[in-house]
Amino acid sequence: MLTINFEPFPNLETERLLLRRVVQNDVNEVFALRSDKEVMQYIPRPLAITIADAAAHIDTIDATINNNEGINWAITLKGTDTLIGLIGHYRIQAINHRAEVGYILSPKFQRQGIVVEAMKKVVEYGFKEMKLHSIEAVIDPNNIGSEKVLQKSGFKKEAHFIENQFYEGKYTDTVIYSLLNNDNYQN
Ligand SMILES: CC(C)(COP(=O)(O)OP(=O)(O)OC[C@H]1O[C@@H](n2cnc3c(N)ncnc32)[C@H](O)[C@@H]1OP(=O)(O)O)[C@@H](O)C(=O)NCCC(=O)NCCS
């Protein structure tokens, strides 16, 4: 089993970004992301309807970190504290030394290489500090932007499951990408 411990919370820094803990003060930005139909179109989770939904989402993130079941960072641009996105190891499978990465970015900041830049540090943290052996990502095959992020981050496509997910009255496909902590991955 892995020993996971997120205390003290590990802030991560890249050239342009500071990844920090999500706090209740981020509720408006989290609401903007989770209530945006376009942003959420490939994420099979209910849209936030009220600010309270976003506050509950932040509480869930917090509880997950406190229970060592997953970790999420707020993506911020250095010099401003505003949350512009979220990235994290959502589901940790401690017995398999594996976690599932996920991310979401405000439309204003998309197509600037921000998620690829954040991903590099999140992967490095997963392998070096959490001692993961592999990281997976589960995407909708139509989510070209997300697929590109994974390919640019060294992930390899491993599976395409056909209509294996039932969400909101529809069967949808899922594609699995993964990255091993070996020579696929370079620091
Ligand atoms: C998918 C998402 C995370 C991409 O983040 P991003 O910071 O804009 O991605 P990057 O700028 O790092 O782009 C990486 C590559 O993907 C390409 N790309 C990004 N979005 C794209 C899109 N919508 N369509 C086609 N290509 C896209 C970029 O051009 C770049 O490739 P390039 O360097 O060859 O030009 C972002 O669009 C997003 O948050 N979408 C909504 C939430 C979501 O779907 N999350 C993933 C769930 S699995």
XYZ file of N, CA and C and ligand atoms in Angstrom:
609
model
N 0.837 -1.206 0.000
C 0.000 0.000 0.000
C 0.867 1.249 0.000
N 0.362 2.285 -0.620
C 1.079 3.553 -0.585
C 0.741 4.278 0.706
N 1.676 5.056 1.203
C 1.351 5.932 2.321
C 1.182 7.324 1.735
N -0.054 7.781 1.738
C -0.349 9.086 1.149
C -0.545 10.083 2.281
N 0.073 11.242 2.150
C -0.083 12.255 3.177
C 0.018 13.634 2.530
N -1.077 14.380 2.581
C -1.077 15.697 1.945
C -0.905 16.833 2.964
N -0.370 16.522 4.121
C -0.104 17.527 5.168
C 1.399 17.761 5.288
N 1.920 18.956 5.212
C 1.240 20.191 4.837
C 0.900 20.171 3.351
N -0.112 20.940 2.969
C -0.572 20.898 1.584
C 0.560 21.294 0.633
N 0.803 20.450 -0.375
C 1.926 20.717 -1.279
C 1.591 21.713 -2.389
N 1.922 22.971 -2.204
C 1.786 23.937 -3.302
C 2.799 23.578 -4.375
N 2.418 23.734 -5.628
C 3.341 23.437 -6.724
C 3.516 24.696 -7.572
N 4.722 24.855 -8.106
C 5.010 26.053 -8.882
C 5.567 25.673 -10.243
N 5.107 26.358 -11.282
C 5.685 26.194 -12.622
C 6.132 27.584 -13.067
N 6.576 27.664 -14.310
C 7.047 28.972 -14.783
C 5.974 30.059 -14.621
N 4.747 29.746 -15.071
C 3.690 30.778 -15.047
C 2.667 30.598 -13.942
N 2.674 29.425 -13.286
C 1.530 29.070 -12.431
C 1.907 28.775 -10.992
N 0.949 29.043 -10.112
C 1.044 28.535 -8.748
C -0.182 27.646 -8.526
N 0.064 26.401 -8.142
C -1.021 25.475 -7.832
C -1.128 25.418 -6.317
N -2.314 25.753 -5.818
C -2.513 25.849 -4.357
C -3.800 25.147 -3.959
N -4.033 25.101 -2.634
C -5.254 24.463 -2.135
C -6.496 25.266 -2.558
N -7.566 24.573 -2.848
C -8.836 25.238 -3.150
C -9.490 25.606 -1.822
N -9.975 26.852 -1.709
C -10.599 27.299 -0.459
C -12.009 27.841 -0.759
N -12.819 27.999 0.290
C -14.203 28.461 0.072
C -14.261 29.834 -0.608
N -13.193 30.611 -0.452
C -13.127 31.910 -1.112
C -13.130 31.791 -2.654
N -12.854 30.600 -3.160
C -12.836 30.359 -4.617
C -14.231 30.014 -5.144
N -15.244 30.125 -4.298
C -16.552 29.563 -4.668
C -17.123 30.151 -5.964
N -16.943 31.454 -6.187
C -17.517 32.053 -7.406
C -16.844 31.509 -8.669
N -15.536 31.346 -8.598
C -14.793 30.833 -9.759
C -15.126 29.353 -9.998
N -15.247 28.596 -8.903
C -15.609 27.176 -9.047
C -17.027 27.073 -9.624
N -17.913 27.951 -9.164
C -19.284 27.962 -9.692
C -19.274 28.270 -11.192
N -18.482 29.286 -11.588
C -18.422 29.665 -13.009
C -18.005 28.464 -13.857
N -17.032 27.700 -13.385
C -16.554 26.535 -14.143
C -17.602 25.428 -14.181
N -18.122 25.081 -12.990
C -18.986 23.896 -12.880
C -20.418 24.148 -13.354
N -20.758 25.425 -13.625
C -22.102 25.720 -14.129
C -22.082 25.994 -15.635
N -20.898 25.957 -16.240
C -20.740 26.295 -17.658
C -20.949 25.036 -18.512
N -22.021 25.038 -19.297
C -22.394 23.858 -20.085
C -21.306 23.434 -21.054
N -20.661 24.432 -21.673
C -19.585 24.145 -22.637
C -18.417 23.461 -21.940
N -17.998 24.068 -20.826
C -16.844 23.553 -20.084
C -17.120 22.137 -19.585
N -18.379 21.891 -19.179
C -18.738 20.610 -18.546
C -19.226 19.571 -19.560
N -19.234 19.926 -20.866
C -19.919 19.040 -21.829
C -19.356 17.623 -21.869
N -18.063 17.448 -21.566
C -17.477 16.100 -21.611
C -17.233 15.517 -20.222
N -17.736 16.203 -19.200
C -17.521 15.730 -17.831
C -18.858 15.212 -17.289
N -18.965 13.895 -17.075
C -20.266 13.323 -16.682
C -20.604 13.559 -15.216
N -20.712 14.829 -14.856
C -21.083 15.213 -13.497
C -22.174 16.265 -13.605
N -23.089 16.316 -12.628
C -24.171 17.303 -12.712
C -23.630 18.742 -12.711
N -24.276 19.588 -13.511
C -23.909 21.006 -13.534
C -24.227 21.645 -12.183
N -23.394 22.569 -11.753
C -23.730 23.356 -10.561
C -24.853 24.314 -10.951
N -25.881 24.369 -10.128
C -27.017 25.252 -10.410
C -26.954 26.474 -9.498
N -26.505 26.251 -8.280
C -26.442 27.351 -7.313
C -25.021 27.446 -6.759
N -24.751 28.583 -6.130
C -23.449 28.788 -5.479
C -23.235 27.712 -4.407
N -24.338 27.302 -3.773
C -24.237 26.262 -2.733
C -23.696 24.954 -3.312
N -24.048 24.657 -4.583
C -23.517 23.446 -5.225
C -21.995 23.538 -5.338
N -21.511 24.724 -5.696
C -20.056 24.917 -5.830
C -19.386 24.829 -4.464
N -20.034 25.390 -3.449
C -19.482 25.324 -2.084
C -19.397 23.866 -1.633
N -20.422 23.075 -1.986
C -20.420 21.649 -1.613
C -19.300 20.925 -2.356
N -19.052 21.326 -3.595
C -17.973 20.703 -4.372
C -16.621 20.977 -3.697
N -16.441 22.199 -3.228
C -15.183 22.545 -2.538
C -15.064 21.733 -1.239
N -16.170 21.558 -0.539
C -16.154 20.731 0.688
C -15.736 19.297 0.366
N -16.241 18.785 -0.758
C -15.884 17.414 -1.151
C -14.388 17.329 -1.458
N -13.872 18.332 -2.176
C -12.432 18.360 -2.486
C -11.638 18.332 -1.182
N -12.072 19.149 -0.233
C -11.378 19.263 1.054
C -11.387 17.941 1.815
N -12.567 17.309 1.850
C -12.697 16.043 2.585
C -11.830 14.971 1.936
N -11.792 14.969 0.613
C -10.999 13.979 -0.117
C -9.521 14.133 0.221
N -9.070 15.374 0.302
C -7.662 15.636 0.668
C -7.422 15.183 2.114
N -8.346 15.556 3.000
C -8.165 15.207 4.422
C -8.164 13.695 4.654
N -8.918 12.964 3.790
C -8.953 11.496 3.924
C -7.863 10.806 3.117
N -7.012 11.595 2.469
C -5.946 11.047 1.610
C -6.490 10.174 0.485
N -7.671 10.539 -0.002
C -8.268 9.756 -1.106
C -8.032 10.392 -2.465
N -7.592 11.642 -2.447
C -7.348 12.341 -3.699
C -6.832 13.732 -3.389
N -6.320 14.401 -4.410
C -5.831 15.768 -4.198
C -6.167 16.612 -5.416
N -6.629 17.810 -5.165
C -6.943 18.772 -6.209
C -6.224 20.064 -5.928
N -5.732 20.681 -6.956
C -5.121 22.003 -6.804
C -5.953 23.037 -7.567
N -5.971 24.272 -7.014
C -6.483 25.415 -7.763
C -5.356 25.859 -8.676
N -5.658 26.058 -9.957
C -4.662 26.614 -10.881
C -4.786 28.138 -10.812
N -3.685 28.807 -10.490
C -3.681 30.278 -10.486
C -2.486 30.762 -11.296
N -2.620 31.953 -11.879
C -1.479 32.571 -12.549
C -0.655 33.262 -11.467
N 0.659 33.113 -11.544
C 1.519 33.751 -10.547
C 1.210 35.244 -10.477
N 1.176 35.780 -9.279
C 0.949 37.209 -9.127
C -0.524 37.550 -8.945
N -1.428 36.590 -9.248
C -2.845 36.805 -8.948
C -3.265 35.570 -8.169
N -4.253 35.711 -7.317
C -4.632 34.552 -6.512
C -5.891 33.887 -7.068
N -6.411 34.417 -8.188
C -7.697 33.949 -8.708
C -7.611 32.540 -9.279
N -8.552 31.701 -8.869
C -8.625 30.336 -9.406
C -9.092 30.404 -10.865
N -8.290 29.836 -11.765
C -8.698 29.803 -13.181
C -8.982 28.377 -13.648
N -8.683 27.410 -12.791
C -8.945 26.021 -13.150
C -8.653 25.109 -11.989
N -8.889 23.829 -12.227
C -8.637 22.799 -11.208
C -7.890 21.653 -11.864
N -7.000 21.044 -11.125
C -6.302 19.859 -11.627
C -5.975 18.982 -10.433
N -6.017 17.676 -10.639
C -5.670 16.841 -9.495
C -5.695 15.361 -9.783
N -5.256 14.623 -8.782
C -5.357 13.166 -8.777
C -6.671 12.861 -8.064
N -7.706 12.635 -8.858
C -9.053 12.550 -8.294
C -9.283 11.277 -7.501
N -8.924 10.163 -8.099
C -9.190 8.888 -7.426
C -7.886 8.149 -7.267
N -7.504 7.909 -6.051
C -6.267 7.169 -5.805
C -6.627 5.714 -5.550
N -5.973 4.807 -6.272
C -6.097 3.367 -5.985
C -4.807 2.981 -5.277
N -4.811 3.096 -3.948
C -3.552 2.897 -3.205
C -2.974 1.505 -3.443
N -3.829 0.489 -3.514
C -3.275 -0.872 -3.670
C -2.611 -1.069 -5.028
N -3.053 -0.310 -6.020
C -2.458 -0.446 -7.359
C -1.403 0.620 -7.652
N -1.140 1.458 -6.683
C -0.165 2.549 -6.873
C -0.539 3.364 -8.116
N -1.834 3.624 -8.219
C -2.372 4.265 -9.422
C -3.337 5.369 -9.021
N -3.420 6.418 -9.840
C -4.409 7.468 -9.592
C -4.972 7.934 -10.921
N -6.123 8.620 -10.836
C -6.754 9.163 -12.051
C -6.625 10.679 -12.042
N -6.051 11.204 -13.110
C -5.865 12.644 -13.189
C -7.082 13.279 -13.875
N -7.404 14.494 -13.465
C -8.503 15.238 -14.086
C -8.188 16.725 -14.045
N -8.840 17.489 -14.935
C -8.528 18.919 -15.018
C -9.659 19.663 -15.704
N -9.730 20.944 -15.412
C -10.771 21.802 -15.998
C -10.216 23.234 -15.953
N -10.405 23.946 -17.049
C -9.815 25.293 -17.131
C -10.840 26.276 -17.675
N -10.832 27.473 -17.120
C -11.733 28.527 -17.571
C -11.480 28.835 -19.058
N -12.566 28.989 -19.850
C -12.417 29.198 -21.296
C -11.481 30.355 -21.656
N -11.494 31.409 -20.840
C -10.640 32.579 -21.122
C -9.157 32.222 -21.189
N -8.796 31.126 -20.529
C -7.380 30.787 -20.396
C -6.996 29.548 -21.207
N -7.960 29.022 -21.964
C -7.659 27.810 -22.740
C -6.774 28.128 -23.936
N -6.139 27.111 -24.479
C -5.281 27.169 -25.663
C -4.041 28.033 -25.435
N -3.551 28.045 -24.197
C -2.310 28.773 -23.897
C -1.289 27.842 -23.259
N -1.538 26.553 -23.322
C -0.582 25.591 -22.772
C -0.610 25.482 -21.255
N -1.669 26.024 -20.638
C -1.687 26.076 -19.172
C -1.860 24.683 -18.553
N -2.783 23.883 -19.109
C -3.006 22.569 -18.483
C -1.797 21.651 -18.699
N -1.184 21.724 -19.871
C 0.027 20.910 -20.100
C 1.124 21.313 -19.101
N 1.253 22.619 -18.875
C 2.268 23.112 -17.932
C 1.972 22.634 -16.503
N 0.708 22.709 -16.111
C 0.315 22.256 -14.762
C 0.490 20.741 -14.635
N 0.103 20.035 -15.691
C 0.135 18.565 -15.683
C 1.539 18.035 -15.395
N 2.542 18.715 -15.964
C 3.921 18.260 -15.787
C 4.265 18.148 -14.296
N 3.874 19.170 -13.529
C 4.172 19.185 -12.090
C 3.300 18.194 -11.318
N 2.044 18.074 -11.751
C 1.116 17.172 -11.062
C 1.565 15.714 -11.264
N 2.049 15.411 -12.457
C 2.580 14.071 -12.748
C 3.852 13.848 -11.924
N 4.718 14.836 -11.919
C 5.974 14.715 -11.154
C 5.674 14.501 -9.663
N 4.706 15.238 -9.143
C 4.310 15.068 -7.741
C 3.762 13.655 -7.511
N 2.967 13.171 -8.459
C 2.383 11.827 -8.349
C 3.455 10.744 -8.306
N 4.433 10.856 -9.154
C 5.467 9.823 -9.215
C 6.486 9.964 -8.074
N 6.940 11.195 -7.845
C 8.027 11.362 -6.865
C 7.548 11.361 -5.419
N 6.455 12.056 -5.152
C 6.019 12.214 -3.753
C 4.973 11.164 -3.361
N 3.999 10.909 -4.265
C 2.970 9.925 -3.923
C 3.451 8.509 -4.237
N 4.549 8.431 -4.982
C 5.147 7.125 -5.348
C 4.188 6.274 -6.174
N 3.433 6.931 -7.051
C 2.538 6.183 -7.931
C 3.356 5.404 -8.948
N 2.787 4.303 -9.409
C 3.404 3.576 -10.525
C 2.781 3.997 -11.857
N 1.490 4.358 -11.807
C 0.843 4.769 -13.055
C -0.253 5.785 -12.774
N -0.528 6.572 -13.823
C -1.583 7.590 -13.742
C -2.480 7.382 -14.941
N -3.798 7.343 -14.694
C -4.714 7.168 -15.824
C -5.572 8.410 -16.010
N -6.122 8.522 -17.210
C -7.087 9.580 -17.498
C -8.218 8.938 -18.282
N -9.428 9.305 -17.934
C -10.621 8.751 -18.581
C -11.299 9.904 -19.298
N -11.368 9.818 -20.628
C -11.929 10.958 -21.369
C -13.034 10.528 -22.324
N -13.803 11.509 -22.738
C -14.794 11.315 -23.799
C -14.022 11.377 -25.126
N -14.273 10.423 -26.028
C -13.502 10.423 -27.278
C -13.660 11.701 -28.106
N -14.719 12.465 -27.855
C -14.900 13.722 -28.607
C -14.140 14.892 -27.995
N -13.517 14.658 -26.862
C -12.836 15.758 -26.166
C -11.397 15.889 -26.694
N -11.309 16.498 -27.879
C -10.032 16.590 -28.600
C -8.986 17.360 -27.782
N -9.423 18.452 -27.130
C -8.486 19.256 -26.340
C -7.864 18.429 -25.226
N -8.702 17.657 -24.541
C -8.211 16.840 -23.429
C -7.275 15.744 -23.951
N -7.636 15.155 -25.081
C -6.794 14.099 -25.668
C -5.416 14.660 -26.028
N -5.411 15.882 -26.577
C -4.131 16.516 -26.943
C -3.281 16.795 -25.723
N -3.934 17.257 -24.653
C -3.208 17.507 -23.398
C -2.495 16.228 -22.964
N -3.213 15.100 -23.026
C -2.642 13.821 -22.574
C -1.499 13.386 -23.484
N -1.707 13.506 -24.794
C -0.645 13.107 -25.724
C 0.591 13.971 -25.523
N 0.384 15.282 -25.355
C 1.531 16.176 -25.143
C 2.236 15.898 -23.817
N 1.517 15.267 -22.876
C 2.089 14.964 -21.567
C 2.682 13.557 -21.519
N 2.726 12.877 -22.663
C 3.374 11.567 -22.737
C 2.468 10.379 -22.467
N 1.169 10.625 -22.231
C 0.245 9.523 -21.966
C 0.014 8.718 -23.257
N -0.245 7.408 -23.073
C -0.520 6.526 -24.214
C -1.966 6.043 -24.144
N -2.600 5.970 -25.326
C -3.984 5.469 -25.379
C -3.972 3.959 -25.149
N -4.785 3.487 -24.209
C -4.796 2.059 -23.894
C -6.111 1.373 -24.218
N -7.187 2.133 -24.239
C -8.476 1.474 -24.460
C -9.528 2.468 -24.924
N -10.455 1.926 -25.693
C -11.649 2.687 -26.065
C -12.835 1.767 -25.778
N -13.542 2.086 -24.733
C -14.709 1.271 -24.370
C -15.942 1.846 -25.047
N -16.707 0.980 -25.657
C -17.868 1.432 -26.427
C -19.140 1.375 -25.576
N -19.774 2.530 -25.471
C -21.055 2.670 -24.750
C -21.033 1.971 -23.382
N -19.915 2.156 -22.661
C -19.783 1.502 -21.353
C -20.272 2.405 -20.217
N -20.709 3.617 -20.568
C -21.145 4.547 -19.535
C -22.568 5.011 -19.825
N -23.400 5.012 -18.795
C -24.788 5.476 -18.950
C -24.928 6.730 -18.130
N -25.126 7.841 -18.812
C -25.235 9.109 -18.087
C -26.318 9.962 -18.730
N -27.208 10.461 -17.920
C -28.313 11.301 -18.367
C -29.039 10.695 -19.579
N -29.380 9.418 -19.449
C -30.199 8.764 -20.458
C -29.475 8.335 -21.724
N -28.137 8.479 -21.724
C -27.405 8.096 -22.941
C -26.233 7.175 -22.618
N -25.956 6.235 -23.537
C -24.756 5.410 -23.411
C -23.626 6.102 -24.144
N -22.508 6.284 -23.470
C -21.387 6.981 -24.121
C -20.113 6.154 -24.013
N -19.191 6.435 -24.940
C -17.897 5.749 -24.965
C -16.937 6.416 -23.976
N -15.956 5.659 -23.517
C -14.865 6.274 -22.758
C -13.530 5.767 -23.301
N -12.566 6.670 -23.288
C -11.214 6.360 -23.743
C -10.280 6.485 -22.537
N -9.396 5.499 -22.412
C -8.454 5.495 -21.278
C -7.044 5.754 -21.797
N -6.420 6.740 -21.223
C -5.001 7.014 -21.465
C -4.247 6.720 -20.180
N -2.970 6.299 -20.307
C -2.205 6.199 -19.063
C -0.727 6.466 -19.261
N -0.092 6.760 -18.162
C 1.341 7.079 -18.134
C 1.978 6.247 -17.037
N 3.035 5.531 -17.387
C 3.738 4.721 -16.389
C 4.957 5.482 -15.874
N 5.303 5.196 -14.636
C 6.512 5.795 -14.074
C 7.722 4.973 -14.528
N 8.015 5.094 -15.811
C 9.202 4.426 -16.344
C 9.748 5.288 -17.467
N 10.278 4.680 -18.513
C 10.931 5.523 -19.514
C 9.991 6.331 -20.411
N 8.671 6.062 -20.322
C 7.737 6.941 -21.043
C 7.791 8.351 -20.484
N 8.130 8.375 -19.227
C 8.021 9.631 -18.494
C 9.404 10.193 -18.242
N 9.615 11.378 -18.723
C 10.909 12.024 -18.484
C 10.707 13.268 -17.645
N 11.602 13.461 -16.715
C 11.529 14.666 -15.877
C 11.825 15.915 -16.683
C -9.284 20.266 -22.335
C -8.636 21.437 -21.596
C -8.275 20.983 -20.223
C -7.386 21.873 -22.379
O -6.654 22.807 -21.596
P -5.722 23.896 -22.259
O -4.881 24.556 -21.207
O -6.533 24.766 -23.131
O -4.773 22.989 -23.134
P -3.355 23.410 -23.683
O -3.392 24.869 -24.063
O -2.322 22.920 -22.717
O -3.334 22.617 -25.040
C -2.698 21.399 -25.308
C -2.908 21.088 -26.775
O -4.278 20.830 -27.039
C -4.778 21.697 -28.035
N -6.152 22.015 -27.697
C -6.603 22.554 -26.540
N -7.932 22.685 -26.597
C -8.324 22.238 -27.809
C -9.595 22.098 -28.439
N -10.721 22.468 -27.835
N -9.635 21.571 -29.691
C -8.507 21.185 -30.318
N -7.260 21.267 -29.750
C -7.190 21.797 -28.520
C -3.882 22.891 -27.977
O -3.884 23.590 -29.204
C -2.546 22.248 -27.670
O -1.956 21.676 -28.822
P -0.766 22.428 -29.604
O 0.297 22.722 -28.585
O -0.384 21.415 -30.611
O -1.377 23.664 -30.142
C -9.592 22.632 -21.488
O -10.046 22.930 -22.766
C -10.777 22.376 -20.592
O -10.733 22.641 -19.400
N -11.881 21.901 -21.153
C -13.111 21.712 -20.421
C -12.998 20.703 -19.288
C -12.571 19.335 -19.751
O -13.066 18.823 -20.751
N -11.659 18.735 -18.998
C -11.125 17.424 -19.288
C -12.032 16.369 -18.842
S -11.308 14.769 -19.181
